[in-house]
PDB file of C-alpha atoms in Angstrom:
ATOM      1  CA  UNK A1047      39.941 144.541  90.777  1.00 93.00           C
ATOM      2  CA  UNK A1048      37.575 141.859  89.513  1.00 92.00           C
ATOM      3  CA  UNK A1049      38.426 138.558  87.846  1.00 93.00           C
ATOM      4  CA  UNK A1050      36.361 139.136  84.706  1.00 94.00           C
ATOM      5  CA  UNK A1051      36.968 138.592  80.995  1.00 95.00           C
ATOM      6  CA  UNK A1052      35.828 140.634  78.006  1.00 96.00           C
ATOM      7  CA  UNK A1053      34.971 139.202  74.587  1.00 97.00           C
ATOM      8  CA  UNK A1054      34.260 141.521  71.629  1.00 98.00           C
ATOM      9  CA  UNK A1055      31.429 140.427  69.332  1.00 98.00           C
ATOM     10  CA  UNK A1056      31.869 141.494  65.687  1.00 97.00           C
ATOM     11  CA  UNK A1057      28.624 142.982  64.322  1.00 98.00           C
ATOM     12  CA  UNK A1058      29.739 144.186  60.889  1.00 98.00           C
ATOM     13  CA  UNK A1059      30.941 147.469  59.402  1.00 98.00           C
ATOM     14  CA  UNK A1060      29.488 150.954  58.942  1.00 98.00           C
ATOM     15  CA  UNK A1061      30.666 153.077  55.994  1.00 98.00           C
ATOM     16  CA  UNK A1062      30.063 156.835  56.077  1.00 96.00           C
ATOM     17  CA  UNK A1063      31.410 160.165  54.847  1.00 96.00           C
ATOM     18  CA  UNK A1064      34.434 161.034  56.993  1.00 96.00           C
ATOM     19  CA  UNK A1065      32.959 164.487  57.629  1.00 96.00           C
ATOM     20  CA  UNK A1066      30.312 162.759  59.741  1.00 96.00           C
ATOM     21  CA  UNK A1067      33.016 161.079  61.827  1.00 96.00           C
ATOM     22  CA  UNK A1068      35.458 163.975  62.213  1.00 97.00           C
ATOM     23  CA  UNK A1069      34.222 167.545  61.963  1.00 96.00           C
ATOM     24  CA  UNK A1070      35.759 169.365  58.999  1.00 93.00           C
ATOM     25  CA  UNK A1071      37.669 166.302  57.790  1.00 93.00           C
ATOM     26  CA  UNK A1072      37.558 167.439  54.157  1.00 92.00           C
ATOM     27  CA  UNK A1073      36.942 171.163  53.688  1.00 88.00           C
ATOM     28  CA  UNK A1074      36.875 173.090  50.443  1.00 86.00           C
ATOM     29  CA  UNK A1075      39.286 175.952  49.771  1.00 87.00           C
ATOM     30  CA  UNK A1076      39.939 178.505  47.065  1.00 91.00           C
ATOM     31  CA  UNK A1077      42.566 176.186  45.624  1.00 91.00           C
ATOM     32  CA  UNK A1078      40.349 173.101  45.950  1.00 89.00           C
ATOM     33  CA  UNK A1079      36.696 174.180  46.126  1.00 89.00           C
ATOM     34  CA  UNK A1080      35.343 170.669  45.569  1.00 90.00           C
ATOM     35  CA  UNK A1081      37.459 168.208  47.552  1.00 92.00           C
ATOM     36  CA  UNK A1082      36.940 164.527  46.934  1.00 91.00           C
ATOM     37  CA  UNK A1083      34.611 162.776  49.320  1.00 92.00           C
ATOM     38  CA  UNK A1084      36.478 160.421  51.645  1.00 95.00           C
ATOM     39  CA  UNK A1085      34.501 157.471  52.961  1.00 96.00           C
ATOM     40  CA  UNK A1086      35.471 155.782  56.221  1.00 96.00           C
ATOM     41  CA  UNK A1087      34.816 152.277  57.532  1.00 97.00           C
ATOM     42  CA  UNK A1088      34.266 151.578  61.196  1.00 97.00           C
ATOM     43  CA  UNK A1089      33.483 148.339  63.032  1.00 98.00           C
ATOM     44  CA  UNK A1090      30.279 147.769  64.929  1.00 98.00           C
ATOM     45  CA  UNK A1091      30.907 145.570  67.937  1.00 98.00           C
ATOM     46  CA  UNK A1092      29.337 144.497  71.185  1.00 98.00           C
ATOM     47  CA  UNK A1093      31.151 143.096  74.209  1.00 98.00           C
ATOM     48  CA  UNK A1094      30.369 140.153  76.472  1.00 98.00           C
ATOM     49  CA  UNK A1095      31.672 140.709  79.994  1.00 98.00           C
ATOM     50  CA  UNK A1096      32.010 137.449  81.924  1.00 97.00           C
ATOM     51  CA  UNK A1097      31.731 138.893  85.424  1.00 97.00           C
ATOM     52  CA  UNK A1098      31.499 136.816  88.624  1.00 97.00           C
ATOM     53  CA  UNK A1099      28.060 138.325  89.283  1.00 98.00           C
ATOM     54  CA  UNK A1100      26.585 138.075  85.776  1.00 98.00           C
ATOM     55  CA  UNK A1101      27.232 137.533  82.078  1.00 98.00           C
ATOM     56  CA  UNK A1102      26.773 141.062  80.754  1.00 98.00           C
ATOM     57  CA  UNK A1103      26.220 142.181  77.156  1.00 98.00           C
ATOM     58  CA  UNK A1104      27.441 145.677  76.358  1.00 98.00           C
ATOM     59  CA  UNK A1105      25.207 147.079  73.575  1.00 98.00           C
ATOM     60  CA  UNK A1106      23.194 145.040  71.065  1.00 98.00           C
ATOM     61  CA  UNK A1107      24.223 146.425  67.656  1.00 98.00           C
ATOM     62  CA  UNK A1108      22.081 147.023  64.593  1.00 98.00           C
ATOM     63  CA  UNK A1109      18.841 145.285  63.706  1.00 98.00           C
ATOM     64  CA  UNK A1110      19.456 142.526  61.107  1.00 98.00           C
ATOM     65  CA  UNK A1111      16.839 144.121  58.814  1.00 98.00           C
ATOM     66  CA  UNK A1112      18.491 147.553  58.845  1.00 98.00           C
ATOM     67  CA  UNK A1113      19.078 147.383  55.085  1.00 97.00           C
ATOM     68  CA  UNK A1114      15.562 146.122  54.367  1.00 97.00           C
ATOM     69  CA  UNK A1115      13.461 148.936  55.750  1.00 97.00           C
ATOM     70  CA  UNK A1116      14.045 148.804  59.506  1.00 98.00           C
ATOM     71  CA  UNK A1117      16.287 151.869  59.194  1.00 98.00           C
ATOM     72  CA  UNK A1118      15.008 154.954  57.338  1.00 96.00           C
ATOM     73  CA  UNK A1119      16.254 154.774  53.767  1.00 96.00           C
ATOM     74  CA  UNK A1120      18.198 158.048  53.906  1.00 95.00           C
ATOM     75  CA  UNK A1121      19.973 157.031  57.109  1.00 95.00           C
ATOM     76  CA  UNK A1122      21.018 153.678  55.687  1.00 97.00           C
ATOM     77  CA  UNK A1123      22.326 155.471  52.583  1.00 96.00           C
ATOM     78  CA  UNK A1124      24.429 157.789  54.783  1.00 95.00           C
ATOM     79  CA  UNK A1125      25.609 155.058  57.178  1.00 97.00           C
ATOM     80  CA  UNK A1126      25.649 151.842  55.176  1.00 97.00           C
ATOM     81  CA  UNK A1127      25.959 148.789  57.405  1.00 98.00           C
ATOM     82  CA  UNK A1128      27.472 145.686  55.812  1.00 97.00           C
ATOM     83  CA  UNK A1129      27.762 142.308  57.488  1.00 97.00           C
ATOM     84  CA  UNK A1130      24.337 142.535  59.115  1.00 98.00           C
ATOM     85  CA  UNK A1131      23.302 139.403  60.998  1.00 98.00           C
ATOM     86  CA  UNK A1132      20.988 138.582  63.899  1.00 98.00           C
ATOM     87  CA  UNK A1133      22.468 139.127  67.331  1.00 98.00           C
ATOM     88  CA  UNK A1134      21.881 135.461  68.109  1.00 98.00           C
ATOM     89  CA  UNK A1135      24.171 134.358  65.247  1.00 98.00           C
ATOM     90  CA  UNK A1136      27.027 136.688  66.158  1.00 98.00           C
ATOM     91  CA  UNK A1137      26.842 135.655  69.807  1.00 98.00           C
ATOM     92  CA  UNK A1138      26.885 131.998  68.760  1.00 98.00           C
ATOM     93  CA  UNK A1139      30.054 132.514  66.715  1.00 97.00           C
ATOM     94  CA  UNK A1140      31.708 133.798  69.896  1.00 96.00           C
ATOM     95  CA  UNK A1141      30.497 130.818  71.923  1.00 97.00           C
ATOM     96  CA  UNK A1142      27.485 132.375  73.625  1.00 98.00           C
ATOM     97  CA  UNK A1143      23.725 131.952  73.532  1.00 97.00           C
ATOM     98  CA  UNK A1144      21.217 134.726  74.118  1.00 98.00           C
ATOM     99  CA  UNK A1145      20.025 132.740  77.131  1.00 98.00           C
ATOM    100  CA  UNK A1146      23.508 133.083  78.632  1.00 98.00           C
ATOM    101  CA  UNK A1147      23.059 136.855  78.972  1.00 98.00           C
ATOM    102  CA  UNK A1148      22.049 137.923  82.483  1.00 98.00           C
ATOM    103  CA  UNK A1149      22.077 141.698  81.885  1.00 98.00           C
ATOM    104  CA  UNK A1150      22.397 144.202  79.034  1.00 98.00           C
ATOM    105  CA  UNK A1151      24.035 147.616  79.221  1.00 98.00           C
ATOM    106  CA  UNK A1152      22.890 150.034  76.525  1.00 98.00           C
ATOM    107  CA  UNK A1153      25.409 152.819  76.048  1.00 98.00           C
ATOM    108  CA  UNK A1154      22.656 154.661  74.194  1.00 98.00           C
ATOM    109  CA  UNK A1155      19.698 153.852  71.969  1.00 98.00           C
ATOM    110  CA  UNK A1156      20.841 154.918  68.510  1.00 98.00           C
ATOM    111  CA  UNK A1157      19.900 152.532  65.726  1.00 98.00           C
ATOM    112  CA  UNK A1158      23.368 150.940  65.432  1.00 98.00           C
ATOM    113  CA  UNK A1159      23.494 150.184  69.169  1.00 98.00           C
ATOM    114  CA  UNK A1160      19.966 149.164  70.195  1.00 98.00           C
ATOM    115  CA  UNK A1161      18.833 147.061  67.238  1.00 98.00           C
ATOM    116  CA  UNK A1162      19.328 143.727  68.983  1.00 98.00           C
ATOM    117  CA  UNK A1163      17.029 144.471  71.913  1.00 98.00           C
ATOM    118  CA  UNK A1164      14.325 142.419  70.205  1.00 98.00           C
ATOM    119  CA  UNK A1165      16.183 139.338  71.478  1.00 98.00           C
ATOM    120  CA  UNK A1166      15.295 140.253  75.075  1.00 98.00           C
ATOM    121  CA  UNK A1167      11.663 141.233  74.575  1.00 98.00           C
ATOM    122  CA  UNK A1168       9.345 139.560  77.060  1.00 98.00           C
ATOM    123  CA  UNK A1169      12.209 138.334  79.262  1.00 98.00           C
ATOM    124  CA  UNK A1170      13.277 139.414  82.748  1.00 98.00           C
ATOM    125  CA  UNK A1171      16.821 140.266  81.583  1.00 98.00           C
ATOM    126  CA  UNK A1172      17.555 143.761  82.970  1.00 98.00           C
ATOM    127  CA  UNK A1173      18.348 146.382  80.331  1.00 98.00           C
ATOM    128  CA  UNK A1174      20.418 149.170  81.882  1.00 98.00           C
ATOM    129  CA  UNK A1175      19.977 152.592  80.253  1.00 98.00           C
ATOM    130  CA  UNK A1176      20.279 156.142  81.472  1.00 98.00           C
ATOM    131  CA  UNK A1177      17.074 158.021  82.264  1.00 98.00           C
ATOM    132  CA  UNK A1178      18.076 160.930  80.022  1.00 98.00           C
ATOM    133  CA  UNK A1179      18.732 158.549  77.135  1.00 98.00           C
ATOM    134  CA  UNK A1180      15.435 156.695  77.340  1.00 98.00           C
ATOM    135  CA  UNK A1181      13.441 159.914  77.535  1.00 98.00           C
ATOM    136  CA  UNK A1182      15.285 161.498  74.612  1.00 98.00           C
ATOM    137  CA  UNK A1183      14.961 158.358  72.512  1.00 98.00           C
ATOM    138  CA  UNK A1184      11.176 158.333  72.890  1.00 98.00           C
ATOM    139  CA  UNK A1185      10.990 162.092  72.358  1.00 98.00           C
ATOM    140  CA  UNK A1186      13.008 161.737  69.147  1.00 98.00           C
ATOM    141  CA  UNK A1187      11.207 158.677  67.772  1.00 97.00           C
ATOM    142  CA  UNK A1188       7.681 159.788  68.639  1.00 97.00           C
ATOM    143  CA  UNK A1189       7.802 163.474  67.645  1.00 97.00           C
ATOM    144  CA  UNK A1190       9.160 165.552  64.777  1.00 95.00           C
ATOM    145  CA  UNK A1191      11.922 166.933  67.011  1.00 95.00           C
ATOM    146  CA  UNK A1192      15.062 165.451  68.528  1.00 95.00           C
ATOM    147  CA  UNK A1193      17.451 163.085  66.760  1.00 96.00           C
ATOM    148  CA  UNK A1194      16.523 161.025  63.703  1.00 95.00           C
ATOM    149  CA  UNK A1195      18.981 158.239  64.625  1.00 97.00           C
ATOM    150  CA  UNK A1196      16.473 156.693  67.046  1.00 98.00           C
ATOM    151  CA  UNK A1197      14.153 154.016  65.637  1.00 98.00           C
ATOM    152  CA  UNK A1198      11.169 153.220  67.842  1.00 98.00           C
ATOM    153  CA  UNK A1199      11.111 149.625  66.629  1.00 98.00           C
ATOM    154  CA  UNK A1200      14.438 149.057  68.392  1.00 98.00           C
ATOM    155  CA  UNK A1201      13.422 149.998  71.928  1.00 98.00           C
ATOM    156  CA  UNK A1202       9.639 150.509  72.060  1.00 98.00           C
ATOM    157  CA  UNK A1203       9.222 146.926  73.254  1.00 98.00           C
ATOM    158  CA  UNK A1204       8.321 144.842  76.301  1.00 98.00           C
ATOM    159  CA  UNK A1205      11.722 145.139  77.992  1.00 98.00           C
ATOM    160  CA  UNK A1206      12.828 144.994  81.623  1.00 98.00           C
ATOM    161  CA  UNK A1207      14.327 148.482  81.816  1.00 98.00           C
ATOM    162  CA  UNK A1208      16.683 149.233  84.705  1.00 98.00           C
ATOM    163  CA  UNK A1209      17.069 152.982  84.800  1.00 98.00           C
ATOM    164  CA  UNK A1210      20.368 154.647  85.645  1.00 98.00           C
ATOM    165  CA  UNK A1211      19.658 158.079  87.153  1.00 98.00           C
ATOM    166  CA  UNK A1212      23.035 159.391  88.282  1.00 97.00           C
ATOM    167  CA  UNK A1213      26.204 160.527  86.547  1.00 98.00           C
ATOM    168  CA  UNK A1214      28.161 157.719  88.246  1.00 98.00           C
ATOM    169  CA  UNK A1215      26.615 154.459  89.420  1.00 98.00           C
ATOM    170  CA  UNK A1216      27.850 150.982  90.264  1.00 97.00           C
ATOM    171  CA  UNK A1217      25.609 147.924  89.894  1.00 97.00           C
ATOM    172  CA  UNK A1218      28.319 145.252  89.679  1.00 98.00           C
ATOM    173  CA  UNK A1219      31.625 144.970  91.530  1.00 97.00           C
ATOM    174  CA  UNK A1220      34.449 147.004  89.955  1.00 98.00           C
ATOM    175  CA  UNK A1221      32.188 147.973  87.051  1.00 98.00           C
ATOM    176  CA  UNK A1222      31.081 151.594  87.074  1.00 98.00           C
ATOM    177  CA  UNK A1223      28.655 153.423  84.811  1.00 98.00           C
ATOM    178  CA  UNK A1224      29.640 156.994  83.939  1.00 98.00           C
ATOM    179  CA  UNK A1225      27.360 159.337  82.018  1.00 98.00           C
ATOM    180  CA  UNK A1226      29.153 160.999  79.100  1.00 98.00           C
ATOM    181  CA  UNK A1227      26.678 163.386  77.452  1.00 98.00           C
ATOM    182  CA  UNK A1228      27.553 164.959  74.122  1.00 98.00           C
ATOM    183  CA  UNK A1229      26.896 162.419  71.395  1.00 98.00           C
ATOM    184  CA  UNK A1230      23.528 161.894  73.079  1.00 98.00           C
ATOM    185  CA  UNK A1231      22.112 163.237  76.374  1.00 98.00           C
ATOM    186  CA  UNK A1232      22.445 159.967  78.250  1.00 98.00           C
ATOM    187  CA  UNK A1233      25.367 158.094  76.749  1.00 98.00           C
ATOM    188  CA  UNK A1234      26.888 155.653  79.272  1.00 98.00           C
ATOM    189  CA  UNK A1235      30.560 154.834  79.413  1.00 98.00           C
ATOM    190  CA  UNK A1236      31.838 151.884  81.394  1.00 98.00           C
ATOM    191  CA  UNK A1237      34.841 151.717  83.735  1.00 98.00           C
ATOM    192  CA  UNK A1238      36.093 148.192  84.366  1.00 98.00           C
ATOM    193  CA  UNK A1239      38.720 147.365  86.977  1.00 98.00           C
ATOM    194  CA  UNK A1240      40.124 144.053  85.723  1.00 97.00           C
ATOM    195  CA  UNK A1241      42.672 141.873  87.499  1.00 95.00           C
ATOM    196  CA  UNK A1242      44.614 141.058  84.333  1.00 91.00           C
ATOM    197  CA  UNK A1243      44.166 144.192  82.206  1.00 94.00           C
ATOM    198  CA  UNK A1244      43.880 146.951  84.805  1.00 96.00           C
ATOM    199  CA  UNK A1245      41.446 149.810  84.245  1.00 98.00           C
ATOM    200  CA  UNK A1246      39.580 149.693  80.936  1.00 98.00           C
ATOM    201  CA  UNK A1247      37.201 152.444  79.837  1.00 98.00           C
ATOM    202  CA  UNK A1248      34.622 151.517  77.205  1.00 98.00           C
ATOM    203  CA  UNK A1249      33.912 155.064  76.061  1.00 98.00           C
ATOM    204  CA  UNK A1250      31.378 154.071  73.421  1.00 98.00           C
ATOM    205  CA  UNK A1251      30.419 156.819  71.011  1.00 98.00           C
ATOM    206  CA  UNK A1252      31.813 159.553  73.220  1.00 98.00           C
ATOM    207  CA  UNK A1253      34.604 159.063  70.686  1.00 98.00           C
ATOM    208  CA  UNK A1254      33.666 157.377  67.417  1.00 97.00           C
ATOM    209  CA  UNK A1255      37.331 156.999  66.459  1.00 97.00           C
ATOM    210  CA  UNK A1256      40.740 157.635  67.967  1.00 96.00           C
ATOM    211  CA  UNK A1257      40.904 161.003  66.144  1.00 96.00           C
ATOM    212  CA  UNK A1258      37.949 162.221  68.199  1.00 97.00           C
ATOM    213  CA  UNK A1259      39.639 161.229  71.440  1.00 97.00           C
ATOM    214  CA  UNK A1260      43.378 161.565  70.960  1.00 95.00           C
ATOM    215  CA  UNK A1261      43.273 164.560  68.589  1.00 95.00           C
ATOM    216  CA  UNK A1262      40.271 166.112  70.388  1.00 96.00           C
ATOM    217  CA  UNK A1263      38.437 166.612  67.104  1.00 96.00           C
ATOM    218  CA  UNK A1264      34.664 166.389  67.593  1.00 97.00           C
ATOM    219  CA  UNK A1265      32.376 164.316  65.453  1.00 96.00           C
ATOM    220  CA  UNK A1266      30.405 166.019  62.701  1.00 93.00           C
ATOM    221  CA  UNK A1267      27.479 168.170  63.781  1.00 78.00           C
ATOM    222  CA  UNK A1268      24.838 165.559  62.986  1.00 86.00           C
ATOM    223  CA  UNK A1269      26.494 163.140  65.404  1.00 95.00           C
ATOM    224  CA  UNK A1270      26.551 165.548  68.345  1.00 97.00           C
ATOM    225  CA  UNK A1271      23.622 166.421  70.590  1.00 97.00           C
ATOM    226  CA  UNK A1272      25.828 169.057  72.284  1.00 97.00           C
ATOM    227  CA  UNK A1273      29.397 170.002  71.429  1.00 96.00           C
ATOM    228  CA  UNK A1274      29.864 171.713  74.806  1.00 97.00           C
ATOM    229  CA  UNK A1275      28.787 168.601  76.684  1.00 98.00           C
ATOM    230  CA  UNK A1276      30.933 166.459  74.392  1.00 98.00           C
ATOM    231  CA  UNK A1277      34.034 168.451  75.298  1.00 98.00           C
ATOM    232  CA  UNK A1278      33.232 168.215  79.016  1.00 98.00           C
ATOM    233  CA  UNK A1279      32.802 164.458  78.692  1.00 98.00           C
ATOM    234  CA  UNK A1280      36.081 164.211  76.777  1.00 98.00           C
ATOM    235  CA  UNK A1281      37.820 165.856  79.743  1.00 98.00           C
ATOM    236  CA  UNK A1282      36.086 163.396  82.085  1.00 98.00           C
ATOM    237  CA  UNK A1283      37.459 160.397  80.195  1.00 98.00           C
ATOM    238  CA  UNK A1284      40.907 161.941  79.880  1.00 98.00           C
ATOM    239  CA  UNK A1285      40.979 162.493  83.642  1.00 98.00           C
ATOM    240  CA  UNK A1286      40.029 158.876  84.284  1.00 98.00           C
ATOM    241  CA  UNK A1287      42.748 157.749  81.885  1.00 98.00           C
ATOM    242  CA  UNK A1288      45.342 159.935  83.622  1.00 98.00           C
ATOM    243  CA  UNK A1289      44.426 159.092  87.210  1.00 97.00           C
ATOM    244  CA  UNK A1290      43.995 155.342  86.716  1.00 97.00           C
ATOM    245  CA  UNK A1291      46.429 154.701  83.846  1.00 97.00           C
ATOM    246  CA  UNK A1292      43.406 153.389  81.967  1.00 98.00           C
ATOM    247  CA  UNK A1293      43.079 151.859  78.524  1.00 98.00           C
ATOM    248  CA  UNK A1294      40.411 153.850  76.659  1.00 98.00           C
ATOM    249  CA  UNK A1295      38.445 152.105  73.907  1.00 98.00           C
ATOM    250  CA  UNK A1296      36.569 154.197  71.334  1.00 98.00           C
ATOM    251  CA  UNK A1297      33.197 153.208  69.901  1.00 97.00           C
ATOM    252  CA  UNK A1298      33.947 152.433  66.231  1.00 98.00           C
ATOM    253  CA  UNK A1299      37.736 152.462  65.929  1.00 97.00           C
ATOM    254  CA  UNK A1300      39.271 149.417  64.262  1.00 97.00           C
ATOM    255  CA  UNK A1301      42.611 149.718  66.058  1.00 97.00           C
ATOM    256  CA  UNK A1302      40.870 150.065  69.416  1.00 97.00           C
ATOM    257  CA  UNK A1303      38.822 146.978  68.670  1.00 97.00           C
ATOM    258  CA  UNK A1304      42.061 145.059  68.130  1.00 97.00           C
ATOM    259  CA  UNK A1305      43.364 146.430  71.432  1.00 96.00           C
ATOM    260  CA  UNK A1306      40.198 145.207  73.130  1.00 96.00           C
ATOM    261  CA  UNK A1307      40.658 141.749  71.627  1.00 95.00           C
ATOM    262  CA  UNK A1308      44.138 141.589  73.120  1.00 94.00           C
ATOM    263  CA  UNK A1309      43.161 142.457  76.681  1.00 91.00           C
TER     264      UNK A1309
END
């Protein structure tokens, strides 16, 4: 167990059709062939981990110009992000400066998670990312194939990449990276062994909301690179929760964010 603290950083809200978040959330039927669209709000947040070995930033959120052309227009229309601000401002509100950050962990490189990397361009701050994620992000952003949720302007920068190659790696005491493919090929979850809070799993977008995790309902097809891998990763997190009596935190769940604030 490590004597570390965790501080969530509020980065605004994403609003999207619930069918993107939970597969088959609102399906038509003979009795109701045109069901009403249900929109869902979800928080975007980063986390500062004050660890004895480093001040670590978990994810960097959306680019502040997402609504002004940094994101493709159709993607912003589908996943509207309100409360956009520069990473520097949101860190400052939580009592931190960008210069305080010794390392960054990118769960993955989708546009709502990697948009603040600009703040570390040209610095020696290590940016941890999985090899499979970095390759797929470039493949997606630089070709007509792959996933449209990668924006080259987020990550195609002068950054000090530290590549994670394995499925489980540890680079800081009692802080373990675990690869959870499904949402993307190289999504990284984080297992923290904290003195005060016990085992905490930051599952990231392995589960967008609690319904994905607790009810085992996958995200909509556009949010999954592989449903088979997603299910395998779900079992991985569930096993960690069972064996270590862990607190699991989902990527965009408002209730889970409140749980995180209380740890």
